[in-house]
Short mmCIF file of C-alpha atoms in Angstrom, two decimals:
data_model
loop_
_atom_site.label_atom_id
_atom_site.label_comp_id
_atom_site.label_asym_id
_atom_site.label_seq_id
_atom_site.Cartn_x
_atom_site.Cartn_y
_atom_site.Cartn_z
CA UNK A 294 -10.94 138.01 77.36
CA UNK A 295 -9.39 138.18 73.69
CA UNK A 296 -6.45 135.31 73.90
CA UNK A 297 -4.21 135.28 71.01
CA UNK A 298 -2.54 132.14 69.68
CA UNK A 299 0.86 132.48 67.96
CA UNK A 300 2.47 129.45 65.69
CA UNK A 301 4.81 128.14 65.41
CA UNK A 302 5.76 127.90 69.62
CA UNK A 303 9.44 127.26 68.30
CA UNK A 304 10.95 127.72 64.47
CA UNK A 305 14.82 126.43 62.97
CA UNK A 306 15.89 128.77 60.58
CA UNK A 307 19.03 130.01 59.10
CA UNK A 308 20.75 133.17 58.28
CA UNK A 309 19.25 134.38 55.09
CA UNK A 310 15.89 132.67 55.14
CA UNK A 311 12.58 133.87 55.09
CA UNK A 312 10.20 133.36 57.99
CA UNK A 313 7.00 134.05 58.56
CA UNK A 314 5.41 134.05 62.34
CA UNK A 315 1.57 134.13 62.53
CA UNK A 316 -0.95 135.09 65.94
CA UNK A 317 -4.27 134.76 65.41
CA UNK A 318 -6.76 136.45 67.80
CA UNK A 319 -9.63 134.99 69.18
CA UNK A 320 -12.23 138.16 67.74
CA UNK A 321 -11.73 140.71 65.85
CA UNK A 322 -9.30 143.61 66.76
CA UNK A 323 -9.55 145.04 63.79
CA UNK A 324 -5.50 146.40 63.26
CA UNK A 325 -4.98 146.63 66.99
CA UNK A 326 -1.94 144.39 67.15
CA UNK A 327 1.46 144.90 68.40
CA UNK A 328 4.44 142.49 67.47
CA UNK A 329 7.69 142.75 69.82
CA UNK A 330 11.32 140.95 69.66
CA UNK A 331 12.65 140.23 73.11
CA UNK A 332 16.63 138.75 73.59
CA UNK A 333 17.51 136.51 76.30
CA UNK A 334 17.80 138.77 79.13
CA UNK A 335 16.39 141.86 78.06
CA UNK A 336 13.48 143.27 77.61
CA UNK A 337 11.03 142.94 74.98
CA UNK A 338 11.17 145.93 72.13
CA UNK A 339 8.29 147.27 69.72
CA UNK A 340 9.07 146.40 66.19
CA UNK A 341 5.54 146.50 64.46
CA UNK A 342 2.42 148.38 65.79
CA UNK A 343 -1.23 148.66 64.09
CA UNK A 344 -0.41 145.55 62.34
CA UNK A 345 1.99 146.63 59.72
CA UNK A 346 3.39 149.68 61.02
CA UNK A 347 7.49 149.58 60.94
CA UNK A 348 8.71 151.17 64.46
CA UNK A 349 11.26 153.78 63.68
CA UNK A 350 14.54 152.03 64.93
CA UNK A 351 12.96 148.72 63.32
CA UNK A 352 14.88 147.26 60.27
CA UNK A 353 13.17 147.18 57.22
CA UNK A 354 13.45 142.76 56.97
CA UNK A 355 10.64 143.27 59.17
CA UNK A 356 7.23 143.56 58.35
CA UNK A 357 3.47 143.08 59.63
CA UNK A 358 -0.05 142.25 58.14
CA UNK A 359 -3.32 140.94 58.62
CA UNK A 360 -6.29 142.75 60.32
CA UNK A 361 -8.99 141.46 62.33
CA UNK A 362 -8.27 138.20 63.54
CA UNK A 363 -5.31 136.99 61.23
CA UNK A 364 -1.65 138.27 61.54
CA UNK A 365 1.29 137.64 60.14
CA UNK A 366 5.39 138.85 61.34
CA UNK A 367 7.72 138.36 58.05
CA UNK A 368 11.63 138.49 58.66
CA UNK A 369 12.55 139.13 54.72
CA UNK A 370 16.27 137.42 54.88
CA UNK A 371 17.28 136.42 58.76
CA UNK A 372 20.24 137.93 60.32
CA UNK A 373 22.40 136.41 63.12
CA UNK A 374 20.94 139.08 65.52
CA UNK A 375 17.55 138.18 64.46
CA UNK A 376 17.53 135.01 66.75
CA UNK A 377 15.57 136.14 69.13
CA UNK A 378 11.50 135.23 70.66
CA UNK A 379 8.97 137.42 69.21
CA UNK A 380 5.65 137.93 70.52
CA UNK A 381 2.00 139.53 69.30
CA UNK A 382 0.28 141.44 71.73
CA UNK A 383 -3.11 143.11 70.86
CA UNK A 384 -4.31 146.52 72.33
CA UNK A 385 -8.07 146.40 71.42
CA UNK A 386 -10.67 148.42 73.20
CA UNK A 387 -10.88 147.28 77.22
CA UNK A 388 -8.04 145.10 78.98
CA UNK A 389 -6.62 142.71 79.67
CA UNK A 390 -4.15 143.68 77.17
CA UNK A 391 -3.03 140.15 76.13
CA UNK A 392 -0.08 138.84 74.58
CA UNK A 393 0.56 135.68 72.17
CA UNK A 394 2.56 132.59 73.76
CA UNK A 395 5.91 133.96 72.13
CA UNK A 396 8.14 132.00 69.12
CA UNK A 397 11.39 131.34 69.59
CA UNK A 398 13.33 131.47 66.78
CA UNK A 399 16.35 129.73 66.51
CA UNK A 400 19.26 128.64 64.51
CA UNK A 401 19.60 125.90 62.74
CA UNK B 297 16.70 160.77 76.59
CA UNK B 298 13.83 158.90 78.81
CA UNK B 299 14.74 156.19 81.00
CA UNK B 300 12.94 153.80 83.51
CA UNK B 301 15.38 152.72 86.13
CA UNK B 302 13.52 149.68 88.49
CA UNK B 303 14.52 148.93 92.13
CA UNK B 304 16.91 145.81 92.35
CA UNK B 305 16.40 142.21 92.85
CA UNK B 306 13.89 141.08 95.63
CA UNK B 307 13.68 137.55 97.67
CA UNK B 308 10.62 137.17 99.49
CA UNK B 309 9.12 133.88 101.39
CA UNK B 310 5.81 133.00 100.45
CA UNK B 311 2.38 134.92 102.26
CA UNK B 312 5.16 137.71 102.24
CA UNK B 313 4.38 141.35 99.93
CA UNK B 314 6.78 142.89 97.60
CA UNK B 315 6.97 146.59 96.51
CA UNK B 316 8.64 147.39 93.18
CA UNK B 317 9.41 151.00 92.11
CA UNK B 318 10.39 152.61 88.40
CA UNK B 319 11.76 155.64 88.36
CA UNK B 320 11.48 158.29 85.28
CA UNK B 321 14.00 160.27 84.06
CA UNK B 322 13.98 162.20 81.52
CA UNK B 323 10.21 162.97 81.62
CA UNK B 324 7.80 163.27 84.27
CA UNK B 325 5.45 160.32 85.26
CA UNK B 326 2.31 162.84 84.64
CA UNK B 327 3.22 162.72 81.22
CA UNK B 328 3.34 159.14 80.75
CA UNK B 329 0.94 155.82 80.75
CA UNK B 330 2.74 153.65 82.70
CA UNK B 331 1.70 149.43 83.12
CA UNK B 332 3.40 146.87 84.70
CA UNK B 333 4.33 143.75 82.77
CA UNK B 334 5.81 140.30 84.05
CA UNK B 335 7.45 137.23 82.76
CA UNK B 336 8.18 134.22 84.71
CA UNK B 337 11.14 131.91 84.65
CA UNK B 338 11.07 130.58 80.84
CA UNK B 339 7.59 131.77 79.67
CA UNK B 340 6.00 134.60 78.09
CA UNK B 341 4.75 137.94 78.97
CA UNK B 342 1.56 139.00 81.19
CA UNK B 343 0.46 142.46 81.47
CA UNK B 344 -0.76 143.20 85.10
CA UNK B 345 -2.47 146.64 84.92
CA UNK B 346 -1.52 149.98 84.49
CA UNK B 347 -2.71 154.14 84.47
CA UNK B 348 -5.44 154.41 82.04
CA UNK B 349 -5.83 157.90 81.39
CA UNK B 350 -8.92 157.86 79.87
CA UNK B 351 -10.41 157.06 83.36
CA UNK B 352 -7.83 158.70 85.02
CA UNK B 353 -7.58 156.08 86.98
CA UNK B 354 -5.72 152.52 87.53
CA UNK B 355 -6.50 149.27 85.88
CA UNK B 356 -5.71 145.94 86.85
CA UNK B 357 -6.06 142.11 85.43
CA UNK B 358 -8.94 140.41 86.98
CA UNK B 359 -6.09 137.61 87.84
CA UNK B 360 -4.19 140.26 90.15
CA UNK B 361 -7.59 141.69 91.15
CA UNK B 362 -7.06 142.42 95.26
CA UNK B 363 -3.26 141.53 95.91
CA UNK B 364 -1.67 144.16 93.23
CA UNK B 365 -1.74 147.92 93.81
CA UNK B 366 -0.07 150.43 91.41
CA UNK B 367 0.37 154.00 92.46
CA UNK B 368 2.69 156.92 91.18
CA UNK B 369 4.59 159.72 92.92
CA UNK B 370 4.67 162.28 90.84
CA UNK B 371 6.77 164.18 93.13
CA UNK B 372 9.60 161.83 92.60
CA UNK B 373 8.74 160.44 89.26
CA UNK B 374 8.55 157.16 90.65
CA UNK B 375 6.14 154.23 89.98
CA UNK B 376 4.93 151.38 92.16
CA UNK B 377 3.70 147.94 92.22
CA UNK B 378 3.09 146.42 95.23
CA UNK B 379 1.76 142.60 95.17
CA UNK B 380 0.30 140.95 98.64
CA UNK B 381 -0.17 137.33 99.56
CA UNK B 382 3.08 135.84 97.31
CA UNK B 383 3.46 132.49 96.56
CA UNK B 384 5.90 130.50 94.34
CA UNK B 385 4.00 130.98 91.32
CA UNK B 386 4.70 135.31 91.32
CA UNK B 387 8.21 134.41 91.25
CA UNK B 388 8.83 136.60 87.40
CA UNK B 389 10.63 139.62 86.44
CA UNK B 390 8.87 142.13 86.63
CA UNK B 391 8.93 145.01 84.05
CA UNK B 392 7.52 148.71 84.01
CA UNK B 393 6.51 150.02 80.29
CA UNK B 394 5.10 152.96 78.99
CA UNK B 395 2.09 152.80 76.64
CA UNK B 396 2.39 155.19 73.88
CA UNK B 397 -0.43 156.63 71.80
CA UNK B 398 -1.11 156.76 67.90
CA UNK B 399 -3.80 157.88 66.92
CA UNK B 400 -6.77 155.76 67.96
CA UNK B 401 -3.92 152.92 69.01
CA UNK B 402 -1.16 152.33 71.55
CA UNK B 403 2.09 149.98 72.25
CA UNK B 404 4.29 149.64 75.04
CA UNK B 405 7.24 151.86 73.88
CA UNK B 406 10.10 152.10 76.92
CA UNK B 407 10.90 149.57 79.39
CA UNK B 408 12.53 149.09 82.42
CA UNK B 409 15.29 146.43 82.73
CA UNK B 410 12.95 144.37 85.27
CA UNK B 411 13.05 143.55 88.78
CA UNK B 412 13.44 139.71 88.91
CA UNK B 413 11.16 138.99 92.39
CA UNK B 414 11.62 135.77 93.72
CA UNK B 415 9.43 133.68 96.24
CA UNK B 416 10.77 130.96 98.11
CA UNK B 417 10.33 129.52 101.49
#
């Protein structure tokens, strides 16, 4: 099974900051990765796909790279609604259909 | 607009089984990939199985292999997932999600507002 590691587990940040959140994968998935936002609550909504993709209703803060094993989630300048535990998920080739550990992201 | 509307809130003791359904509107469940996802209490997310309609048949997580079954009625629009043999650790809310297709890729694009199951003697 592919298991994907994301890092920080946890992350202090404030309103206007840049922050970066980064899953790595234990193979290659080549640009098979998925990164979704999910509020206390709720559940969890698509914000990047293929890597770097912007989902439509997505703001443009956000933003995705990397390809085969190394990814990285950029929020450009944090907003108070941004607050919120984020998770990689990658959708290469044959299940299970994994998902990072999450980050929580959190004011500080 | 499509929607996935889940069955409520379920209590079950442990050894017990636990059937949750997700309705479509807006669509019809022939036109639609649908998995089940769950979450329990404080951690993060686990995909379960799903319709892969490439086989054209169901898939499942080796953990879940033999307690989880997922079936559709397509006359209803309704999904299942039915998990056997509970036991404290399946307590999680459980979520139906649609995987959508790009291209060569997919995501899990709508979501149901979960079923929180819980198992306690």
């Amino acid at each position: 099974d592919i298991q994907m590691t994301q890092s920080p587990s946890s992350l202090s940040a404030s309103v206007g900051d840049r922050v970066t959140i980064t899953c790595r994968a234990s193979q290659s998935i080549s640009r098979y990765l998925n990164w979704y936002q999910q509020k206390p609550g709720k559940a969890p909504k698509l914000l990047i796909y293929a890597a770097s993709s912007l989902q439509n209703a997505a703001p443009t803060r956000f933003s995705g790279s990397g390809s085969e094993t190394d990814f990285t989630l950029t929020i450009s300048s944090l907003q108070p609604e941004d607050f919120a535990t984020y998770y990689c998920q990658q959708s290469y080739s044959t299940p299970p259909y994994t998902f990072g550990q999450g980050t929580k992201l959190e004011i500080k | 607009q499509v929607q996935l509307v889940q069955s409520g809130a379920e209590v079950k003791k442990p050894g017990a089984s636990v059937k949750v359904s997700c309705k479509v509107s807006g669509y019809t469940l022939t036109e639609l990939s649908m998995h089940w996802v769950r979450q329990a209490p404080g951690k993060g997310l686990e995909w379960m199985g799903g319709f892969d309609p490439e086989d054209g048949e169901m898939i499942y997580a080796q953990k879940f292999q033999g307690r989880v079954t997922m079936t559709e009625d397509t006359s209803t629009d309704t999904a299942y997932m039915d998990l056997s043999s509970l036991r404290s650790e399946d307590t999680a809310v459980y979520y139906c999600t649609t995987r959508y297709y790009y291209g060569s890729g997919w995501y899990f694009d709508l979501w149901g507002r979960g079923t929180l199951v819980t198992v306690s003697s």
